[in-house]
PDB file of C-alpha atoms and ligand atoms in Angstrom:
ATOM      1  CA  UNK A   1      -9.403   3.893   7.722  1.00 82.00           C
ATOM      2  CA  UNK A   2      -7.832   1.302   8.511  1.00 94.00           C
ATOM      3  CA  UNK A   3      -5.807  -0.690   5.154  1.00 96.00           C
ATOM      4  CA  UNK A   4      -6.433  -3.697   3.866  1.00 98.00           C
ATOM      5  CA  UNK A   5      -2.574  -5.543   3.392  1.00 98.00           C
ATOM      6  CA  UNK A   6      -1.069  -8.287   1.933  1.00 98.00           C
ATOM      7  CA  UNK A   7       2.475  -8.558   2.488  1.00 98.00           C
ATOM      8  CA  UNK A   8       4.869 -10.977   0.965  1.00 98.00           C
ATOM      9  CA  UNK A   9       8.330 -12.034   3.435  1.00 98.00           C
ATOM     10  CA  UNK A  10      10.128 -13.981   0.010  1.00 98.00           C
ATOM     11  CA  UNK A  11      12.949 -15.095   3.464  1.00 98.00           C
ATOM     12  CA  UNK A  12      16.360 -15.896   2.548  1.00 98.00           C
ATOM     13  CA  UNK A  13      14.754 -17.217  -0.856  1.00 98.00           C
ATOM     14  CA  UNK A  14      15.273 -16.630  -4.758  1.00 98.00           C
ATOM     15  CA  UNK A  15      18.920 -15.433  -6.366  1.00 98.00           C
ATOM     16  CA  UNK A  16      17.637 -11.854  -7.341  1.00 98.00           C
ATOM     17  CA  UNK A  17      17.795 -13.251 -10.885  1.00 98.00           C
ATOM     18  CA  UNK A  18      14.551 -15.061  -9.734  1.00 98.00           C
ATOM     19  CA  UNK A  19      13.862 -12.685  -7.027  1.00 98.00           C
ATOM     20  CA  UNK A  20      13.850  -9.932 -10.159  1.00 98.00           C
ATOM     21  CA  UNK A  21      11.784 -11.659 -12.578  1.00 98.00           C
ATOM     22  CA  UNK A  22       8.922 -13.203  -9.611  1.00 98.00           C
ATOM     23  CA  UNK A  23       8.439  -8.874  -8.236  1.00 98.00           C
ATOM     24  CA  UNK A  24       7.522  -8.444 -12.282  1.00 98.00           C
ATOM     25  CA  UNK A  25       5.141 -11.393 -12.689  1.00 98.00           C
ATOM     26  CA  UNK A  26       3.189 -10.103  -9.305  1.00 98.00           C
ATOM     27  CA  UNK A  27       3.635  -5.888 -10.639  1.00 97.00           C
ATOM     28  CA  UNK A  28       2.107  -7.861 -13.993  1.00 97.00           C
ATOM     29  CA  UNK A  29      -0.779  -9.713 -12.623  1.00 97.00           C
ATOM     30  CA  UNK A  30      -1.562  -6.514  -9.930  1.00 97.00           C
ATOM     31  CA  UNK A  31      -1.510  -4.291 -12.643  1.00 95.00           C
ATOM     32  CA  UNK A  32      -3.807  -7.319 -14.676  1.00 95.00           C
ATOM     33  CA  UNK A  33      -6.563  -7.505 -11.956  1.00 94.00           C
ATOM     34  CA  UNK A  34      -7.705  -4.026 -11.887  1.00 90.00           C
ATOM     35  CA  UNK A  35      -8.716  -2.035  -8.470  1.00 93.00           C
ATOM     36  CA  UNK A  36      -7.080  -3.929  -5.687  1.00 95.00           C
ATOM     37  CA  UNK A  37      -9.108  -4.328  -2.300  1.00 95.00           C
ATOM     38  CA  UNK A  38      -6.084  -4.548  -0.063  1.00 97.00           C
ATOM     39  CA  UNK A  39      -2.482  -2.708  -0.666  1.00 97.00           C
ATOM     40  CA  UNK A  40       0.011  -5.218  -2.096  1.00 98.00           C
ATOM     41  CA  UNK A  41       3.925  -5.383  -0.488  1.00 98.00           C
ATOM     42  CA  UNK A  42       6.404  -7.520  -1.165  1.00 98.00           C
ATOM     43  CA  UNK A  43       9.349  -8.599   0.741  1.00 98.00           C
ATOM     44  CA  UNK A  44      12.780  -9.732  -0.142  1.00 98.00           C
ATOM     45  CA  UNK A  45      16.078  -9.515   1.010  1.00 98.00           C
ATOM     46  CA  UNK A  46      18.703  -6.629   1.325  1.00 98.00           C
ATOM     47  CA  UNK A  47      20.498  -7.760  -2.197  1.00 98.00           C
ATOM     48  CA  UNK A  48      17.264  -7.745  -3.749  1.00 98.00           C
ATOM     49  CA  UNK A  49      15.723  -4.451  -2.224  1.00 98.00           C
ATOM     50  CA  UNK A  50      16.952  -2.096  -5.691  1.00 98.00           C
ATOM     51  CA  UNK A  51      16.592  -4.287  -8.209  1.00 98.00           C
ATOM     52  CA  UNK A  52      13.394  -5.231  -7.143  1.00 98.00           C
ATOM     53  CA  UNK A  53      12.275  -1.347  -6.947  1.00 98.00           C
ATOM     54  CA  UNK A  54      13.124  -1.390 -10.422  1.00 97.00           C
ATOM     55  CA  UNK A  55      10.281  -3.303 -12.172  1.00 97.00           C
ATOM     56  CA  UNK A  56       7.577  -2.107 -10.027  1.00 97.00           C
ATOM     57  CA  UNK A  57       6.345  -0.023 -11.711  1.00 84.00           C
ATOM     58  CA  UNK A  58       3.374   3.089 -11.407  1.00 72.00           C
ATOM     59  CA  UNK A  59       3.846   1.877  -7.493  1.00 82.00           C
ATOM     60  CA  UNK A  60       0.645  -0.113  -7.251  1.00 93.00           C
ATOM     61  CA  UNK A  61       3.304  -2.719  -5.611  1.00 97.00           C
ATOM     62  CA  UNK A  62       5.584  -1.446  -2.475  1.00 98.00           C
ATOM     63  CA  UNK A  63       8.385  -2.295  -1.233  1.00 98.00           C
ATOM     64  CA  UNK A  64       9.296  -3.768   2.529  1.00 98.00           C
ATOM     65  CA  UNK A  65      12.938  -4.672   3.557  1.00 98.00           C
ATOM     66  CA  UNK A  66      12.719  -8.301   6.352  1.00 98.00           C
ATOM     67  CA  UNK A  67      14.790  -6.697   8.901  1.00 98.00           C
ATOM     68  CA  UNK A  68      17.456  -3.563   9.342  1.00 98.00           C
ATOM     69  CA  UNK A  69      20.467  -3.343  12.153  1.00 98.00           C
ATOM     70  CA  UNK A  70      19.652  -1.865  15.433  1.00 98.00           C
ATOM     71  CA  UNK A  71      22.621   1.350  14.383  1.00 98.00           C
ATOM     72  CA  UNK A  72      22.395   4.201  12.717  1.00 98.00           C
ATOM     73  CA  UNK A  73      25.725   3.563  11.201  1.00 98.00           C
ATOM     74  CA  UNK A  74      29.171   2.210  11.742  1.00 98.00           C
ATOM     75  CA  UNK A  75      31.327  -0.254  11.991  1.00 98.00           C
ATOM     76  CA  UNK A  76      28.621  -3.106  11.707  1.00 98.00           C
ATOM     77  CA  UNK A  77      30.168  -5.422   9.354  1.00 98.00           C
ATOM     78  CA  UNK A  78      27.937  -7.030   7.680  1.00 98.00           C
ATOM     79  CA  UNK A  79      24.422  -4.462   8.918  1.00 98.00           C
ATOM     80  CA  UNK A  80      22.081  -2.441   7.083  1.00 98.00           C
ATOM     81  CA  UNK A  81      20.949  -0.375   8.484  1.00 98.00           C
ATOM     82  CA  UNK A  82      17.183   1.619   8.291  1.00 98.00           C
ATOM     83  CA  UNK A  83      19.097   4.412   6.116  1.00 98.00           C
ATOM     84  CA  UNK A  84      20.212   2.378   3.749  1.00 98.00           C
ATOM     85  CA  UNK A  85      17.255   0.354   3.330  1.00 98.00           C
ATOM     86  CA  UNK A  86      15.329   3.031   2.638  1.00 98.00           C
ATOM     87  CA  UNK A  87      18.149   5.384  -0.220  1.00 98.00           C
ATOM     88  CA  UNK A  88      16.795   1.414  -2.251  1.00 98.00           C
ATOM     89  CA  UNK A  89      13.224   3.333  -2.565  1.00 97.00           C
ATOM     90  CA  UNK A  90      11.463   0.312  -0.260  1.00 98.00           C
ATOM     91  CA  UNK A  91       8.611   1.735   1.905  1.00 98.00           C
ATOM     92  CA  UNK A  92       8.391  -1.064   4.761  1.00 98.00           C
ATOM     93  CA  UNK A  93      10.755  -3.150   6.682  1.00 99.00           C
ATOM     94  CA  UNK A  94       9.206  -6.359   8.695  1.00 99.00           C
ATOM     95  CA  UNK A  95      11.278  -6.044  11.593  1.00 98.00           C
ATOM     96  CA  UNK A  96      10.368  -9.062  15.238  1.00 98.00           C
ATOM     97  CA  UNK A  97       9.873 -11.765  12.618  1.00 98.00           C
ATOM     98  CA  UNK A  98       9.622 -15.107  15.239  1.00 97.00           C
ATOM     99  CA  UNK A  99      12.700 -16.691  12.704  1.00 97.00           C
ATOM    100  CA  UNK A 100      14.324 -13.295  14.077  1.00 98.00           C
ATOM    101  CA  UNK A 101      13.870 -13.154  17.817  1.00 98.00           C
ATOM    102  CA  UNK A 102      14.957 -16.748  16.855  1.00 97.00           C
ATOM    103  CA  UNK A 103      17.902 -17.318  15.330  1.00 97.00           C
ATOM    104  CA  UNK A 104      19.165 -14.182  15.941  1.00 98.00           C
ATOM    105  CA  UNK A 105      18.554 -13.133  19.587  1.00 98.00           C
ATOM    106  CA  UNK A 106      15.976 -10.058  18.737  1.00 98.00           C
ATOM    107  CA  UNK A 107      14.453  -9.104  21.905  1.00 98.00           C
ATOM    108  CA  UNK A 108      12.551  -6.316  22.127  1.00 98.00           C
ATOM    109  CA  UNK A 109      14.536  -3.833  23.663  1.00 98.00           C
ATOM    110  CA  UNK A 110      15.899  -4.248  20.357  1.00 98.00           C
ATOM    111  CA  UNK A 111      13.604  -4.291  18.160  1.00 98.00           C
ATOM    112  CA  UNK A 112      12.589  -0.958  19.891  1.00 98.00           C
ATOM    113  CA  UNK A 113      15.481   0.447  18.145  1.00 98.00           C
ATOM    114  CA  UNK A 114      14.949  -1.231  15.348  1.00 98.00           C
ATOM    115  CA  UNK A 115      11.985   0.708  15.099  1.00 99.00           C
ATOM    116  CA  UNK A 116      12.657   3.754  16.420  1.00 98.00           C
ATOM    117  CA  UNK A 117      15.535   3.760  13.318  1.00 98.00           C
ATOM    118  CA  UNK A 118      13.093   2.968  10.788  1.00 99.00           C
ATOM    119  CA  UNK A 119      11.021   5.511  11.586  1.00 98.00           C
ATOM    120  CA  UNK A 120      12.943   7.990  11.720  1.00 98.00           C
ATOM    121  CA  UNK A 121      14.393   7.157   8.814  1.00 98.00           C
ATOM    122  CA  UNK A 122      10.429   7.180   7.389  1.00 98.00           C
ATOM    123  CA  UNK A 123      10.015   3.046   6.587  1.00 98.00           C
ATOM    124  CA  UNK A 124       6.492   1.558   7.530  1.00 98.00           C
ATOM    125  CA  UNK A 125       7.243  -1.086  10.781  1.00 98.00           C
ATOM    126  CA  UNK A 126       5.249  -4.432   9.387  1.00 99.00           C
ATOM    127  CA  UNK A 127       6.477  -5.180  13.431  1.00 99.00           C
ATOM    128  CA  UNK A 128       5.596  -9.548  13.655  1.00 98.00           C
ATOM    129  CA  UNK A 129       4.737 -10.760  17.434  1.00 98.00           C
ATOM    130  CA  UNK A 130       3.692 -14.499  18.300  1.00 98.00           C
ATOM    131  CA  UNK A 131       3.304 -17.198  20.488  1.00 96.00           C
ATOM    132  CA  UNK A 132       5.448 -19.728  20.831  1.00 95.00           C
ATOM    133  CA  UNK A 133       3.041 -23.787  20.828  1.00 92.00           C
ATOM    134  CA  UNK A 134       4.771 -24.336  24.316  1.00 92.00           C
ATOM    135  CA  UNK A 135       2.859 -20.865  25.093  1.00 94.00           C
ATOM    136  CA  UNK A 136       0.225 -21.588  23.298  1.00 93.00           C
ATOM    137  CA  UNK A 137      -0.595 -24.668  24.928  1.00 91.00           C
ATOM    138  CA  UNK A 138       0.273 -23.719  28.522  1.00 93.00           C
ATOM    139  CA  UNK A 139      -2.523 -21.025  27.440  1.00 92.00           C
ATOM    140  CA  UNK A 140      -0.109 -17.952  28.466  1.00 90.00           C
ATOM    141  CA  UNK A 141       0.124 -16.633  25.000  1.00 96.00           C
ATOM    142  CA  UNK A 142      -2.353 -13.203  25.681  1.00 97.00           C
ATOM    143  CA  UNK A 143       0.662 -12.110  27.975  1.00 97.00           C
ATOM    144  CA  UNK A 144       3.531 -12.868  25.339  1.00 97.00           C
ATOM    145  CA  UNK A 145       2.365 -11.494  22.819  1.00 98.00           C
ATOM    146  CA  UNK A 146       1.330  -8.372  25.285  1.00 98.00           C
ATOM    147  CA  UNK A 147       4.300  -7.316  26.356  1.00 98.00           C
ATOM    148  CA  UNK A 148       6.340  -7.883  22.594  1.00 98.00           C
ATOM    149  CA  UNK A 149       4.090  -5.290  21.257  1.00 98.00           C
ATOM    150  CA  UNK A 150       4.234  -2.843  24.415  1.00 98.00           C
ATOM    151  CA  UNK A 151       8.359  -3.463  24.596  1.00 98.00           C
ATOM    152  CA  UNK A 152       8.841  -2.443  21.825  1.00 98.00           C
ATOM    153  CA  UNK A 153       6.468   0.198  20.290  1.00 98.00           C
ATOM    154  CA  UNK A 154       4.320   1.316  23.075  1.00 98.00           C
ATOM    155  CA  UNK A 155       7.205   4.201  23.311  1.00 98.00           C
ATOM    156  CA  UNK A 156       5.404   6.002  20.627  1.00 98.00           C
ATOM    157  CA  UNK A 157       3.441   8.460  19.951  1.00 98.00           C
ATOM    158  CA  UNK A 158       0.009   7.795  18.800  1.00 97.00           C
ATOM    159  CA  UNK A 159       1.442  10.239  15.853  1.00 97.00           C
ATOM    160  CA  UNK A 160       4.198   7.717  15.254  1.00 98.00           C
ATOM    161  CA  UNK A 161       1.475   4.465  15.527  1.00 97.00           C
ATOM    162  CA  UNK A 162       0.457   5.785  12.170  1.00 96.00           C
ATOM    163  CA  UNK A 163       3.118   4.128  10.307  1.00 98.00           C
ATOM    164  CA  UNK A 164       2.779   0.153  12.295  1.00 98.00           C
ATOM    165  CA  UNK A 165       1.417  -1.901  11.041  1.00 98.00           C
ATOM    166  CA  UNK A 166       1.146  -5.730  13.377  1.00 98.00           C
ATOM    167  CA  UNK A 167       1.940  -9.211  11.490  1.00 98.00           C
ATOM    168  CA  UNK A 168      -0.038 -11.768  14.582  1.00 98.00           C
ATOM    169  CA  UNK A 169       1.936 -14.533  13.514  1.00 97.00           C
ATOM    170  CA  UNK A 170       1.703 -18.162  15.864  1.00 96.00           C
ATOM    171  CA  UNK A 171       5.258 -19.292  15.217  1.00 94.00           C
ATOM    172  CA  UNK A 172       3.885 -22.963  15.286  1.00 91.00           C
ATOM    173  CA  UNK A 173       1.333 -21.910  11.633  1.00 91.00           C
ATOM    174  CA  UNK A 174       4.831 -20.742  10.266  1.00 89.00           C
ATOM    175  CA  UNK A 175       5.944 -23.208   7.404  1.00 85.00           C
ATOM    176  CA  UNK A 176       4.605 -25.974   9.132  1.00 86.00           C
ATOM    177  CA  UNK A 177       0.913 -26.092   7.330  1.00 83.00           C
ATOM    178  CA  UNK A 178      -0.818 -25.690  10.517  1.00 82.00           C
ATOM    179  CA  UNK A 179      -3.069 -22.295  10.308  1.00 83.00           C
ATOM    180  CA  UNK A 180      -4.583 -21.144  13.327  1.00 87.00           C
ATOM    181  CA  UNK A 181      -8.622 -21.116  12.539  1.00 94.00           C
ATOM    182  CA  UNK A 182     -10.078 -18.483  11.511  1.00 96.00           C
ATOM    183  CA  UNK A 183     -11.534 -18.449  14.952  1.00 97.00           C
ATOM    184  CA  UNK A 184      -8.235 -18.299  16.683  1.00 96.00           C
ATOM    185  CA  UNK A 185      -6.182 -15.394  14.537  1.00 97.00           C
ATOM    186  CA  UNK A 186      -9.057 -13.402  15.472  1.00 98.00           C
ATOM    187  CA  UNK A 187      -9.349 -13.712  19.187  1.00 98.00           C
ATOM    188  CA  UNK A 188      -5.415 -12.615  19.712  1.00 98.00           C
ATOM    189  CA  UNK A 189      -6.251 -10.088  17.165  1.00 98.00           C
ATOM    190  CA  UNK A 190      -8.972  -8.544  18.383  1.00 98.00           C
ATOM    191  CA  UNK A 191      -6.800  -8.653  22.106  1.00 98.00           C
ATOM    192  CA  UNK A 192      -4.176  -7.225  19.445  1.00 98.00           C
ATOM    193  CA  UNK A 193      -6.753  -4.201  18.797  1.00 98.00           C
ATOM    194  CA  UNK A 194      -8.082  -3.958  22.382  1.00 98.00           C
ATOM    195  CA  UNK A 195      -4.497  -3.877  23.505  1.00 98.00           C
ATOM    196  CA  UNK A 196      -3.769  -1.130  20.973  1.00 98.00           C
ATOM    197  CA  UNK A 197      -6.925   0.272  22.262  1.00 98.00           C
ATOM    198  CA  UNK A 198      -5.743   1.362  26.028  1.00 98.00           C
ATOM    199  CA  UNK A 199      -3.489   2.585  25.065  1.00 98.00           C
ATOM    200  CA  UNK A 200      -3.381   4.554  22.379  1.00 97.00           C
ATOM    201  CA  UNK A 201      -7.445   4.368  22.222  1.00 97.00           C
ATOM    202  CA  UNK A 202     -10.312   3.844  19.832  1.00 98.00           C
ATOM    203  CA  UNK A 203     -10.157   5.074  16.788  1.00 97.00           C
ATOM    204  CA  UNK A 204      -6.676   5.172  16.101  1.00 97.00           C
ATOM    205  CA  UNK A 205      -6.085   0.795  17.315  1.00 98.00           C
ATOM    206  CA  UNK A 206      -9.534   0.374  14.680  1.00 98.00           C
ATOM    207  CA  UNK A 207      -7.488   2.287  12.348  1.00 98.00           C
ATOM    208  CA  UNK A 208      -3.949   0.102  13.144  1.00 98.00           C
ATOM    209  CA  UNK A 209      -3.925  -2.811  10.264  1.00 98.00           C
ATOM    210  CA  UNK A 210      -3.049  -6.265  11.397  1.00 98.00           C
ATOM    211  CA  UNK A 211      -2.092  -9.024   9.803  1.00 98.00           C
ATOM    212  CA  UNK A 212      -2.063 -12.368   9.789  1.00 97.00           C
ATOM    213  CA  UNK A 213       0.592 -14.621   8.630  1.00 97.00           C
ATOM    214  CA  UNK A 214       1.518 -18.685   9.261  1.00 95.00           C
ATOM    215  CA  UNK A 215       0.257 -21.637   6.269  1.00 94.00           C
ATOM    216  CA  UNK A 216      -2.470 -18.169   5.283  1.00 96.00           C
ATOM    217  CA  UNK A 217      -3.222 -19.659   1.680  1.00 96.00           C
ATOM    218  CA  UNK A 218      -5.599 -19.292  -1.506  1.00 97.00           C
ATOM    219  CA  UNK A 219      -7.778 -21.799   0.136  1.00 97.00           C
ATOM    220  CA  UNK A 220      -7.668 -20.494   3.631  1.00 96.00           C
ATOM    221  CA  UNK A 221      -6.899 -16.624   2.832  1.00 98.00           C
ATOM    222  CA  UNK A 222     -10.724 -15.852   1.874  1.00 98.00           C
ATOM    223  CA  UNK A 223     -11.945 -17.002   5.666  1.00 97.00           C
ATOM    224  CA  UNK A 224      -9.157 -15.726   7.423  1.00 97.00           C
ATOM    225  CA  UNK A 225      -9.133 -11.893   6.170  1.00 98.00           C
ATOM    226  CA  UNK A 226     -13.368 -12.500   6.525  1.00 98.00           C
ATOM    227  CA  UNK A 227     -13.638 -12.010  10.777  1.00 98.00           C
ATOM    228  CA  UNK A 228     -13.345  -8.491  11.331  1.00 98.00           C
ATOM    229  CA  UNK A 229     -10.561  -8.298  12.712  1.00 98.00           C
ATOM    230  CA  UNK A 230      -7.697 -10.139  10.227  1.00 98.00           C
ATOM    231  CA  UNK A 231      -6.659  -6.464   7.909  1.00 98.00           C
ATOM    232  CA  UNK A 232      -5.150  -9.467   5.727  1.00 98.00           C
ATOM    233  CA  UNK A 233      -1.596 -10.793   5.780  1.00 98.00           C
ATOM    234  CA  UNK A 234       2.210 -11.503   5.883  1.00 98.00           C
ATOM    235  CA  UNK A 235       2.355 -14.347   3.798  1.00 98.00           C
ATOM    236  CA  UNK A 236       5.974 -16.356   3.573  1.00 97.00           C
ATOM    237  CA  UNK A 237       5.864 -19.818   1.047  1.00 97.00           C
ATOM    238  CA  UNK A 238       2.689 -19.361  -0.597  1.00 98.00           C
ATOM    239  CA  UNK A 239       4.004 -15.604  -1.147  1.00 98.00           C
ATOM    240  CA  UNK A 240       7.361 -17.455  -3.840  1.00 98.00           C
ATOM    241  CA  UNK A 241       4.531 -18.551  -6.383  1.00 98.00           C
ATOM    242  CA  UNK A 242       2.856 -15.110  -8.258  1.00 98.00           C
ATOM    243  CA  UNK A 243      -0.612 -17.407  -8.824  1.00 98.00           C
ATOM    244  CA  UNK A 244      -0.127 -18.677  -5.197  1.00 98.00           C
ATOM    245  CA  UNK A 245       0.640 -14.837  -3.716  1.00 98.00           C
ATOM    246  CA  UNK A 246      -2.042 -13.431  -5.683  1.00 98.00           C
ATOM    247  CA  UNK A 247      -4.801 -15.526  -5.046  1.00 98.00           C
ATOM    248  CA  UNK A 248      -4.046 -14.661  -1.522  1.00 98.00           C
ATOM    249  CA  UNK A 249      -4.233 -10.844  -3.254  1.00 98.00           C
ATOM    250  CA  UNK A 250      -8.075 -11.516  -5.062  1.00 97.00           C
ATOM    251  CA  UNK A 251      -8.847 -13.442  -1.365  1.00 96.00           C
ATOM    252  CA  UNK A 252     -10.426  -9.885  -0.069  1.00 91.00           C
TER     253      UNK A 252
HETATM  254  P1  PGA B 301       4.828 -18.990   5.950  1.00 97.44           P
HETATM  255  O1  PGA B 301       5.536 -17.960   7.054  1.00 97.44           O
HETATM  256  O2  PGA B 301       3.034 -18.192   5.340  1.00 97.44           O
HETATM  257  O3  PGA B 301       5.241 -19.921   5.096  1.00 97.44           O
HETATM  258  O4  PGA B 301       4.102 -20.271   7.301  1.00 97.44           O
HETATM  259  C1  PGA B 301       4.980 -17.193   7.242  1.00 97.44           C
HETATM  260  C2  PGA B 301       5.557 -16.140   8.013  1.00 97.44           C
HETATM  261  O5  PGA B 301       6.419 -16.014   8.428  1.00 97.44           O
HETATM  262  O6  PGA B 301       5.838 -14.273   7.630  1.00 97.44           O
END
């Protein structure tokens, strides 16, 4: 069965005490909200993982790292491995965010290594894909997104795929206040599901959670989440305030 998920991506924001406070607020709001129609995850900087894990009681809010290394261990100063992330109690890792791809030169090939290490260490992967404004305007975004997904993920077995969540994040909509319309997002989500079906079959494609990310907020989440192939969101800016984040969580 396909799961709805709303995941926060805090990016490089909050100090540890600020992050712990935010996590406490989200945790309290989720506990107070009763039964939700989606799973809730917070994606936090490496430095925050252990401290945030400690305040997420009851297991109602999942924990994600925002990245992990493409190497298992060893002389890679400053890197954080998938095993280290898993050892904090985090259940997820966000991989392939467009900011990582652009500013840290992460290629589809490198992301394949990261995905393998994450899965080998028992982490679920929130795998980001999405096109630039240039590609959107040129009209060839479909091929670009298909390459991102197939080159980093299509070597996986169907069994491994159960631990993959896709996040479609058009780069032109991230942090810009410019949301893709629900129709634009739905079109790409349906295309991604079809791509997965072509490789792994209808059942597995139907079971795959595909999130939308890019200026998602309480005001536009209901319309986005009402679309048949949009199963939740990966939330940047609006995940930094518990009330805004909860406004998206309760949009289902
Ligand atoms: P945004 O970021 O919600 O601030 O646009 C989304 C993301 O980059 O994951």
